[in-house]
Each structure stands twice: as structure tokens, then as C-alpha cells.
Amino acid sequence: DADVTQTPRNRITKTGKRIMLECSQTKGHDRMYWYRQDPGLGLRLIYYSFDVKDINKGEISDGYSVSRQAQAKFSLSLESAIPNQTALYFCATSDFLGGPTQYFGPGTRLLVL
Amino acid sequence: GQNIDQPTEMTATEGAIVQINCTYQTSGFNGLFWYQQHAGEAPTFLSYNVLDGLEEKGRFSSFLSRSKGYSYLLLKELQMKDSASYLCAVRGGNTDKLIFGTGTRLQVFP
């Protein structure tokens, strides 16, 4: 079984809709991250969380919110989706005690019409 | 500011050696990562350098010079499956946050 899972894997939605992307991990890591990837722009950090009570904005948090429901779960919400949020979204995890390497989920491909 | 530069695309021949360079200017430095990413898939960890010098791991090696703000990833005995994007990422300061370059797309030809 995959250590980091993301649901859904693909999603098409319409402008103005609220959408939630979910990430779960069985690695026992305390730190979780949400990135988006756009062609030519690389991976950009949206939000990150170092433990259940800790939420921090990344470089492109506008239009997004997150919830850390448990150590193993970190959800990303688009409150009112817009077409320029069409991207590939990745969740990642790392462990404070295990070192800084981040491990990525399989990604969610989101299309906003 | 934060800036990470790597070539956009490279091509090479199966069995050859290729070197992918990465230069960085970041506020704080606490290590440099290389990830491999096949099209449409998740990035997977290749290497982590925090001290100057060469780290070798099988066919892949990674080099770091902190004074020059420079790293390279060396891939030997190239195989077709090495066709992928290679992402350079810097860990800035005393945090696990990573700053990614835009990636180098490597195509390996027979």
C-alpha cells in the first residue's frame, strides 16, 4: 500500500464551486505539505503543517485553506474555484526526527472550467 | 530573494553520462535535494547534500559547493527509464520548507 495517498486523483469542477482535496499518510510523519505544480513554474508551496495544531501559509496561499484533522490527514480546500487554479496538486510529508526529506503523494489533477 | 536555476531541457544517449547543474541564491541554506519526476507522477527522492563534496549512490551522484551556490546531479550509464524531469530543491534556513527549481527535463535516446 502507498504510504501517502491523495483523493481524488482527478477532478473536474466549475468556476465558483467549493472543492476539497484530501491527503492521508501511514508513514507516521508529523509534517505535511500541500504544493501545486504548473508547467514551467515548478512546485510551489501552498500550506504546511508541522503538527496537528500548527498551520502555516506558504508562498501562494490565497484562495486556499487547509485543515489538519489528525496527524495522518491534511486536507486542502478551494473555497471558490477559479480557472487559474487548474494544476497538479501534491501532498508531501516529512518527519522531524527522521530528517528533512519530503515524500510525495501521487498527485491530484484538477481542472477548473 | 530566492532563486534556483537549472536548465530547462537536456538530451543524452543511452549508456552515456549526463550532468545536470543547479545554481541557487537563497536566504539561508540548510541542504540541497534532488528529486526525479516522471511525467504525471510524484517526485521521488534521489539525494540530499548538506556538506560540500560528492555523494555517490549507484549510477547517480550529487555534488555541492556551498561557497559557489552550486550543485550538480551526475547520471551514469544512462537508461531509457532515466527520461524524466530532475528537480533541484533548497532547504532554506532552520526549517523543512523546500524551494524548488523549475526542473530539468531529460530525454534519453537509444
XYZ file of N, CA and C in Angstrom:
669
model
N 0.832 -1.199 0.000
C 0.000 0.000 0.000
C 0.871 1.254 0.000
N 0.398 2.289 -0.684
C 1.145 3.532 -0.752
C 1.193 4.186 0.620
N 2.338 4.837 0.921
C 2.495 5.498 2.212
C 1.727 6.815 2.276
N 1.665 7.521 1.140
C 0.972 8.806 1.060
C -0.071 8.695 -0.050
N -1.317 8.869 0.304
C -2.391 8.753 -0.679
C -3.137 10.070 -0.805
N -3.642 10.303 -2.002
C -4.411 11.515 -2.271
C -5.706 11.135 -2.966
N -6.794 11.788 -2.550
C -8.076 11.603 -3.217
C -8.735 12.952 -3.446
N -9.426 13.117 -4.581
C -9.432 12.224 -5.730
C -8.132 12.315 -6.514
N -7.925 11.459 -7.478
C -6.744 11.534 -8.329
C -6.967 12.497 -9.485
N -8.181 12.605 -9.902
C -8.548 13.538 -10.965
C -9.884 14.176 -10.615
N -10.021 15.475 -10.940
C -11.278 16.154 -10.638
C -11.498 17.274 -11.631
N -12.712 17.317 -12.139
C -13.128 18.434 -12.980
C -14.232 19.161 -12.235
N -14.115 20.472 -12.118
C -15.132 21.243 -11.422
C -15.393 22.545 -12.182
N -16.375 23.270 -11.714
C -16.737 24.524 -12.386
C -16.334 25.726 -11.538
N -16.129 26.835 -12.203
C -15.798 28.076 -11.512
C -16.834 28.374 -10.433
N -16.330 28.730 -9.235
C -17.201 29.092 -8.133
C -17.535 27.954 -7.184
N -17.259 26.737 -7.572
C -17.553 25.585 -6.716
C -16.503 25.450 -5.628
N -16.948 24.910 -4.496
C -16.023 24.572 -3.418
C -15.562 23.141 -3.610
N -14.275 22.916 -3.438
C -13.733 21.581 -3.643
C -12.702 21.271 -2.568
N -12.657 20.015 -2.153
C -11.699 19.594 -1.147
C -10.837 18.469 -1.704
N -9.533 18.601 -1.513
C -8.587 17.542 -1.862
C -8.058 16.963 -0.555
N -7.969 15.633 -0.511
C -7.593 15.004 0.754
C -6.268 14.264 0.626
N -5.539 14.245 1.723
C -4.258 13.565 1.790
C -4.199 12.760 3.079
N -3.800 11.504 2.950
C -3.621 10.645 4.119
C -2.258 9.980 4.034
N -1.657 9.732 5.196
C -0.347 9.081 5.209
C -0.261 8.060 6.335
N 0.473 6.989 6.032
C 0.689 5.921 7.019
C 2.155 5.870 7.435
N 2.895 6.917 7.131
C 4.322 6.935 7.448
C 4.585 7.342 8.898
N 3.551 7.856 9.577
C 3.752 8.315 10.948
C 4.506 9.628 11.036
N 4.565 10.356 9.925
C 5.265 11.631 9.903
C 4.418 12.728 10.545
N 5.107 13.713 11.144
C 4.378 14.791 11.793
C 4.171 15.994 10.877
N 4.956 16.121 9.819
C 4.903 17.306 8.984
C 4.255 16.991 7.645
N 3.342 17.875 7.220
C 2.644 17.665 5.959
C 2.575 18.972 5.185
N 2.539 18.837 3.860
C 2.655 19.983 2.963
C 1.676 19.821 1.801
N 1.231 20.951 1.259
C 0.498 20.974 0.005
C 1.237 21.871 -0.987
N 1.450 21.314 -2.204
C 2.084 22.043 -3.294
C 1.159 22.020 -4.510
N 1.363 23.002 -5.383
C 0.795 22.893 -6.721
C 1.945 22.972 -7.718
N 1.715 22.289 -8.855
C 2.730 22.268 -9.903
C 2.095 22.714 -11.210
N 2.697 23.708 -11.819
C 2.256 24.226 -13.105
C 3.411 24.130 -14.087
N 3.127 23.867 -15.349
C 4.202 23.779 -16.352
C 5.053 25.040 -16.354
N 6.367 24.846 -16.285
C 7.284 25.974 -16.339
C 7.461 26.729 -15.038
N 6.679 26.364 -14.025
C 6.779 27.092 -12.751
C 7.295 26.232 -11.612
N 7.375 24.962 -11.806
C 7.867 24.117 -10.733
C 6.859 23.944 -9.621
N 7.288 23.351 -8.540
C 6.453 23.103 -7.371
C 6.445 24.330 -6.473
N 5.249 24.764 -6.086
C 5.128 25.923 -5.200
C 4.313 25.529 -3.980
N 4.789 25.977 -2.800
C 4.195 25.594 -1.530
C 2.948 26.423 -1.251
N 1.850 25.739 -0.918
C 0.587 26.422 -0.632
C 0.412 26.593 0.882
N 0.446 25.489 1.600
C 0.336 25.483 3.056
C 1.193 24.344 3.589
N 1.587 24.474 4.860
C 2.269 23.382 5.513
C 1.892 23.344 6.986
N 2.107 22.161 7.574
C 1.693 21.932 8.962
C 2.748 21.067 9.631
N 3.283 21.528 10.750
C 4.326 20.771 11.433
C 3.767 19.859 12.526
N 2.537 20.074 12.934
C 1.825 19.105 13.756
C 0.352 19.470 13.729
N -0.471 18.742 14.448
C -1.921 18.874 14.320
C -2.400 20.296 14.622
N -1.765 20.973 15.554
C -2.230 22.318 15.935
C -1.489 23.439 15.207
N -0.686 23.087 14.226
C 0.169 24.062 13.554
C -0.183 24.145 12.065
N -0.564 25.340 11.600
C -0.878 25.568 10.192
C -0.132 26.823 9.763
N 0.529 26.759 8.615
C 1.302 27.895 8.139
C 1.064 28.125 6.649
N 1.020 29.387 6.268
C 0.876 29.716 4.851
C 2.210 29.540 4.127
N 2.111 29.072 2.886
C 3.266 29.009 2.021
C 3.318 30.231 1.130
N 3.946 30.083 -0.021
C 4.135 31.250 -0.881
C 2.904 31.624 -1.692
N 1.933 30.712 -1.859
C 0.770 31.009 -2.700
C -0.516 30.541 -2.038
N -0.830 31.016 -0.841
C -1.974 30.513 -0.084
C -3.301 31.178 -0.442
N -3.289 32.298 -1.131
C -4.544 32.998 -1.434
C -5.477 32.109 -2.242
N -6.752 32.040 -1.780
C -7.746 31.228 -2.480
C -7.819 29.793 -1.993
N -6.963 29.441 -1.036
C -6.905 28.095 -0.485
C -7.053 28.136 1.029
N -7.530 27.046 1.610
C -7.488 26.857 3.054
C -7.172 25.394 3.315
N -6.743 25.085 4.537
C -6.384 23.714 4.877
C -6.960 23.346 6.235
N -7.000 22.046 6.474
C -7.421 21.513 7.757
C -6.552 20.304 8.075
N -5.993 20.280 9.291
C -5.208 19.119 9.726
C -6.067 18.389 10.755
N -6.818 17.409 10.272
C -7.823 16.752 11.109
C -7.187 15.782 12.099
N -6.037 15.260 11.751
C -5.327 14.301 12.578
C -3.890 14.308 12.076
N -3.009 13.632 12.806
C -1.619 13.627 12.355
C -1.505 13.067 10.941
N -2.377 12.102 10.620
C -2.254 11.418 9.339
C -3.036 12.067 8.203
N -3.802 13.114 8.469
C -4.699 13.662 7.441
C -4.547 15.167 7.318
N -4.449 15.623 6.062
C -4.265 17.047 5.789
C -5.063 17.355 4.527
N -6.089 18.199 4.645
C -6.979 18.478 3.520
C -6.764 19.884 3.004
N -6.884 20.027 1.709
C -6.769 21.324 1.045
C -8.110 21.675 0.426
N -8.605 22.881 0.708
C -9.882 23.322 0.147
C -9.693 24.537 -0.750
N -10.436 24.516 -1.853
C -10.553 25.690 -2.704
C -11.955 26.230 -2.453
N -12.048 27.358 -1.796
C -13.352 27.872 -1.351
C -14.264 28.208 -2.515
N -13.705 28.806 -3.548
C -14.471 29.176 -4.742
C -13.510 29.040 -5.927
N -13.536 27.877 -6.540
C -12.529 27.556 -7.557
C -12.576 28.521 -8.742
N -11.392 28.820 -9.259
C -11.263 29.657 -10.458
C -10.341 28.939 -11.446
N -10.477 29.260 -12.746
C -9.705 28.520 -13.757
C -8.192 28.533 -13.544
N -7.623 29.601 -12.979
C -6.156 29.580 -12.831
C -5.700 28.729 -11.650
N -6.645 28.041 -11.001
C -6.277 27.023 -10.012
C -6.191 25.632 -10.646
N -6.378 25.569 -11.939
C -6.132 24.328 -12.674
C -4.654 23.997 -12.578
N -4.341 22.837 -12.029
C -2.943 22.473 -11.783
C -2.893 21.031 -11.300
N -1.680 20.556 -11.086
C -1.423 19.275 -10.445
C -1.062 19.569 -8.989
N -1.794 18.955 -8.060
C -1.596 19.222 -6.642
C -0.956 18.014 -5.972
N 0.089 18.288 -5.194
C 0.783 17.227 -4.478
C 0.764 17.488 -2.979
N 0.561 16.426 -2.251
C 0.742 16.412 -0.810
C 2.101 15.771 -0.528
N 2.768 16.222 0.516
C 4.048 15.622 0.895
C 4.133 15.536 2.413
N 5.001 14.649 2.891
C 5.204 14.504 4.335
C 6.693 14.455 4.644
N 7.029 14.844 5.855
C 8.388 14.648 6.362
C 8.303 14.447 7.864
N 9.407 14.045 8.444
C 9.429 13.697 9.860
C 10.521 14.477 10.574
N 10.149 15.168 11.633
C 11.128 15.988 12.359
C 12.311 15.160 12.826
N 12.028 13.969 13.316
C 13.113 13.143 13.854
C 13.847 12.374 12.763
N 13.163 12.116 11.662
C 13.736 11.285 10.618
C 14.523 12.039 9.570
N 14.533 13.380 9.653
C 15.276 14.132 8.647
C 14.362 14.905 7.740
N 14.927 15.813 6.927
C 14.119 16.778 6.175
C 13.564 16.266 4.846
N 13.875 15.043 4.455
C 13.394 14.563 3.163
C 11.876 14.530 3.131
N 11.309 15.081 2.064
C 9.864 15.063 1.876
C 9.480 13.945 0.916
N 8.386 13.272 1.245
C 7.877 12.161 0.443
C 6.514 12.557 -0.103
N 6.361 12.390 -1.397
C 5.197 12.934 -2.092
C 4.128 11.880 -2.366
N 2.871 12.336 -2.302
C 1.761 11.518 -2.757
C 1.702 11.520 -4.270
N 0.742 10.746 -4.840
C 0.684 10.557 -6.289
C 0.134 11.754 -7.063
N -0.448 12.714 -6.358
C -0.946 13.913 -7.030
C -2.426 13.854 -7.353
N -3.027 15.040 -7.421
C -4.415 15.202 -7.871
C -4.402 16.185 -9.031
N -4.933 15.721 -10.161
C -5.004 16.610 -11.327
C -6.352 17.301 -11.302
N -6.362 18.627 -11.159
C -7.592 19.411 -11.032
C -7.775 20.313 -12.242
N -8.965 20.252 -12.813
C -9.329 21.125 -13.928
C -10.530 21.955 -13.516
N -10.381 23.283 -13.553
C -11.479 24.188 -13.218
C -11.965 24.842 -14.504
N -13.226 24.592 -14.830
C -13.785 25.122 -16.089
C -14.463 26.471 -15.880
N 16.391 37.812 -2.377
C 15.343 36.974 -2.920
C 15.786 35.533 -3.030
N 14.870 34.704 -3.465
C 15.139 33.282 -3.612
C 15.162 32.951 -5.097
N 16.193 32.294 -5.544
C 16.297 31.955 -6.949
C 17.047 30.647 -7.117
N 16.451 29.757 -7.876
C 17.104 28.478 -8.185
C 17.045 28.300 -9.694
N 18.205 28.083 -10.310
C 18.284 27.974 -11.763
C 18.807 26.617 -12.175
N 18.124 26.023 -13.140
C 18.596 24.786 -13.747
C 18.140 24.805 -15.195
N 18.862 24.089 -16.066
C 18.467 24.118 -17.480
C 17.083 23.511 -17.660
N 16.373 24.015 -18.657
C 15.005 23.556 -18.881
C 14.961 22.152 -19.470
N 15.830 21.902 -20.455
C 15.820 20.599 -21.127
C 17.239 20.155 -21.431
N 17.435 18.831 -21.431
C 18.698 18.239 -21.855
C 18.376 16.937 -22.582
N 19.269 16.567 -23.489
C 19.133 15.283 -24.160
C 20.447 14.525 -24.030
N 20.363 13.214 -24.060
C 21.554 12.379 -23.964
C 21.243 11.027 -24.590
N 22.315 10.247 -24.769
C 22.185 8.937 -25.406
C 22.284 7.830 -24.373
N 21.546 6.791 -24.596
C 21.594 5.620 -23.713
C 23.045 5.166 -23.520
N 23.408 4.897 -22.260
C 24.753 4.450 -21.949
C 25.728 5.576 -21.639
N 25.360 6.797 -21.953
C 26.239 7.944 -21.741
C 26.151 8.462 -20.301
N 26.895 9.549 -20.056
C 26.871 10.245 -18.765
C 26.294 11.640 -18.999
N 25.469 12.114 -18.081
C 24.933 13.474 -18.194
C 25.050 14.171 -16.846
N 25.338 15.461 -16.894
C 25.454 16.267 -15.677
C 24.401 17.374 -15.729
N 23.560 17.454 -14.709
C 22.517 18.474 -14.628
C 22.918 19.452 -13.534
N 23.076 20.708 -13.911
C 23.548 21.721 -12.977
C 22.404 22.469 -12.314
N 22.682 22.981 -11.134
C 21.713 23.778 -10.386
C 22.488 24.862 -9.637
N 22.108 26.106 -9.837
C 22.681 27.194 -9.048
C 21.576 27.833 -8.231
N 21.938 28.308 -7.052
C 20.909 28.836 -6.162
C 21.390 30.089 -5.441
N 20.416 30.959 -5.165
C 20.639 32.121 -4.288
C 19.441 32.144 -3.365
N 19.656 31.811 -2.102
C 18.546 31.744 -1.155
C 18.936 32.430 0.137
N 17.927 32.879 0.873
C 18.188 33.479 2.185
C 18.259 32.342 3.186
N 19.450 31.917 3.477
C 19.650 30.768 4.347
C 19.810 29.504 3.515
N 20.620 28.610 4.005
C 20.836 27.338 3.310
C 21.034 26.256 4.359
N 20.286 25.164 4.183
C 20.435 24.050 5.106
C 20.309 22.726 4.373
N 20.783 22.711 3.131
C 20.787 21.458 2.387
C 20.136 21.585 1.027
N 20.518 20.688 0.124
C 20.001 20.706 -1.239
C 19.566 19.304 -1.626
N 18.372 19.219 -2.214
C 17.794 17.943 -2.619
C 17.744 17.845 -4.143
N 17.827 16.601 -4.612
C 17.475 16.281 -5.997
C 16.346 15.253 -5.963
N 15.326 15.546 -6.787
C 14.202 14.633 -6.953
C 14.085 14.277 -8.440
N 13.583 13.067 -8.690
C 13.252 12.642 -10.043
C 11.735 12.616 -10.171
N 11.234 13.100 -11.302
C 9.790 13.084 -11.515
C 9.478 12.640 -12.942
N 8.865 11.460 -13.080
C 8.360 11.040 -14.382
C 7.060 11.770 -14.662
N 6.774 11.977 -15.940
C 5.633 12.782 -16.366
C 4.344 12.320 -15.698
N 3.652 13.248 -15.034
C 2.372 12.952 -14.403
C 2.456 12.176 -13.107
N 3.681 11.927 -12.627
C 3.849 11.161 -11.401
C 4.416 12.017 -10.275
N 4.520 11.431 -9.110
C 5.044 12.138 -7.948
C 6.558 12.273 -8.038
N 7.120 13.357 -7.514
C 8.577 13.436 -7.369
C 9.058 12.355 -6.393
N 10.189 11.737 -6.714
C 10.767 10.750 -5.801
C 12.175 11.193 -5.427
N 12.521 10.991 -4.190
C 13.783 11.461 -3.621
C 14.961 10.736 -4.240
N 15.987 11.506 -4.641
C 17.226 10.927 -5.150
C 18.387 11.139 -4.181
N 18.590 12.406 -3.757
C 19.778 12.679 -2.949
C 19.590 13.942 -2.131
N 20.420 14.031 -1.074
C 20.410 15.194 -0.184
C 21.857 15.506 0.165
N 22.290 16.736 -0.130
C 23.631 17.190 0.220
C 23.516 18.355 1.186
N 24.257 18.275 2.282
C 24.284 19.401 3.210
C 25.709 19.918 3.384
N 26.683 19.042 3.135
C 28.092 19.434 3.190
C 28.674 19.440 1.781
N 29.761 20.189 1.594
C 30.435 20.244 0.299
C 30.975 18.868 -0.074
N 30.929 18.599 -1.367
C 31.530 17.363 -1.857
C 30.549 16.526 -2.639
N 31.018 15.321 -2.942
C 30.281 14.413 -3.811
C 29.666 13.283 -2.993
N 28.381 13.034 -3.250
C 27.684 11.891 -2.651
C 27.334 10.935 -3.780
N 27.782 9.677 -3.660
C 27.531 8.713 -4.720
C 26.538 7.670 -4.247
N 25.587 7.361 -5.165
C 24.564 6.375 -4.843
C 24.260 5.607 -6.122
N 24.995 4.545 -6.339
C 24.781 3.747 -7.544
C 25.156 4.524 -8.796
N 24.234 4.581 -9.753
C 24.523 5.288 -11.006
C 24.407 6.797 -10.851
N 23.837 7.250 -9.716
C 23.605 8.672 -9.520
C 24.576 9.229 -8.481
N 25.092 10.429 -8.757
C 25.940 11.134 -7.796
C 25.470 12.582 -7.737
N 25.652 13.200 -6.570
C 25.292 14.615 -6.444
C 26.428 15.344 -5.757
N 26.703 16.555 -6.255
C 27.821 17.359 -5.770
C 27.282 18.680 -5.266
N 27.918 19.204 -4.224
C 27.535 20.501 -3.674
C 28.768 21.352 -3.394
N 28.680 22.641 -3.775
C 29.643 23.652 -3.344
C 28.836 24.794 -2.744
N 28.857 24.915 -1.438
C 28.071 25.952 -0.774
C 28.634 27.339 -1.064
N 29.946 27.466 -1.155
C 30.542 28.786 -1.398
C 30.165 29.320 -2.774
N 29.932 28.422 -3.730
C 29.580 28.842 -5.083
C 28.077 28.805 -5.324
N 27.311 28.318 -4.370
C 25.868 28.200 -4.581
C 25.555 27.302 -5.757
N 26.193 26.135 -5.793
C 26.179 25.298 -6.993
C 26.080 23.827 -6.613
N 25.298 23.115 -7.392
C 25.189 21.668 -7.247
C 25.050 21.057 -8.630
N 25.417 19.803 -8.742
C 25.083 19.064 -9.954
C 24.671 17.648 -9.605
N 23.856 17.092 -10.488
C 23.455 15.688 -10.422
C 24.096 14.994 -11.617
N 24.830 13.918 -11.352
C 25.524 13.173 -12.399
C 24.844 11.816 -12.566
N 24.429 11.536 -13.765
C 23.797 10.254 -14.054
C 24.698 9.472 -15.014
N 25.099 8.288 -14.596
C 25.995 7.455 -15.410
C 25.211 6.309 -16.039
N 25.809 5.747 -17.085
C 25.230 4.559 -17.748
C 23.726 4.769 -17.966
N 23.414 5.842 -18.657
C 22.022 6.238 -18.823
C 21.174 5.122 -19.417
N 19.962 5.021 -18.885
C 18.982 4.069 -19.382
C 17.749 4.842 -19.856
N 16.966 4.197 -20.699
C 15.778 4.863 -21.232
C 14.852 5.316 -20.094
N 14.790 4.526 -19.022
C 13.895 4.855 -17.913
C 14.351 6.094 -17.146
N 15.569 6.589 -17.436
C 16.030 7.824 -16.790
C 15.422 9.070 -17.424
N 14.709 8.903 -18.524
C 13.984 10.029 -19.134
C 12.929 10.503 -18.140
N 13.111 11.724 -17.650
C 12.258 12.264 -16.585
C 12.670 13.707 -16.356
N 11.948 14.376 -15.470
C 12.382 15.697 -15.005
C 13.149 15.530 -13.710
N 14.176 16.357 -13.538
C 15.002 16.315 -12.336
C 14.891 17.672 -11.647
N 14.423 17.619 -10.411
C 14.119 18.830 -9.667
C 15.184 19.089 -8.612
N 15.711 20.293 -8.616
C 16.647 20.752 -7.592
C 15.835 21.534 -6.569
N 16.072 21.300 -5.284
C 15.314 21.998 -4.239
C 16.243 22.337 -3.089
N 16.105 23.545 -2.578
C 16.947 24.012 -1.483
C 16.131 24.116 -0.206
N 16.680 23.622 0.873
C 16.091 23.773 2.199
C 16.702 25.038 2.792
N 15.838 26.047 2.972
C 16.352 27.336 3.418
C 16.241 27.500 4.920
N 17.303 27.860 5.564
C 17.243 28.189 6.971
C 16.932 26.997 7.864
N 16.374 27.290 9.029
C 16.162 26.265 10.037
C 14.740 25.715 9.964
N 14.376 25.217 8.812
C 13.004 24.761 8.585
C 13.036 23.648 7.530
N 11.970 22.876 7.465
C 11.890 21.839 6.439
C 11.277 22.337 5.141
N 10.992 23.630 5.043
C 10.413 24.154 3.805
C 11.429 24.052 2.677
N 10.964 23.617 1.507
C 11.821 23.496 0.336
C 11.428 24.518 -0.720
N 12.450 25.039 -1.400
C 12.226 25.919 -2.547
C 12.688 25.143 -3.772
N 11.781 24.959 -4.725
C 12.088 24.133 -5.881
C 12.473 24.961 -7.089
N 13.425 24.466 -7.856
C 13.654 24.985 -9.186
C 12.557 24.478 -10.118
N 12.580 24.961 -11.348
C 11.523 24.600 -12.292
C 11.740 23.220 -12.918
N 12.898 22.604 -12.655
C 13.137 21.255 -13.152
C 13.837 21.224 -14.491
N 14.594 20.151 -14.704
C 15.273 19.899 -15.979
C 14.682 18.635 -16.586
N 14.129 18.779 -17.783
C 13.546 17.621 -18.457
C 14.640 16.942 -19.266
N 14.943 15.694 -18.902
C 15.978 14.915 -19.577
C 15.329 13.883 -20.485
N 15.751 13.896 -21.733
C 15.315 12.858 -22.674
C 16.508 11.999 -23.047
N 16.359 10.690 -22.874
C 17.405 9.735 -23.233
C 16.986 9.031 -24.515
N 17.874 9.076 -25.504
C 17.588 8.459 -26.800
C 18.424 7.199 -26.973
N 17.873 6.223 -27.734
C 18.627 4.977 -27.951
C 19.897 5.226 -28.758
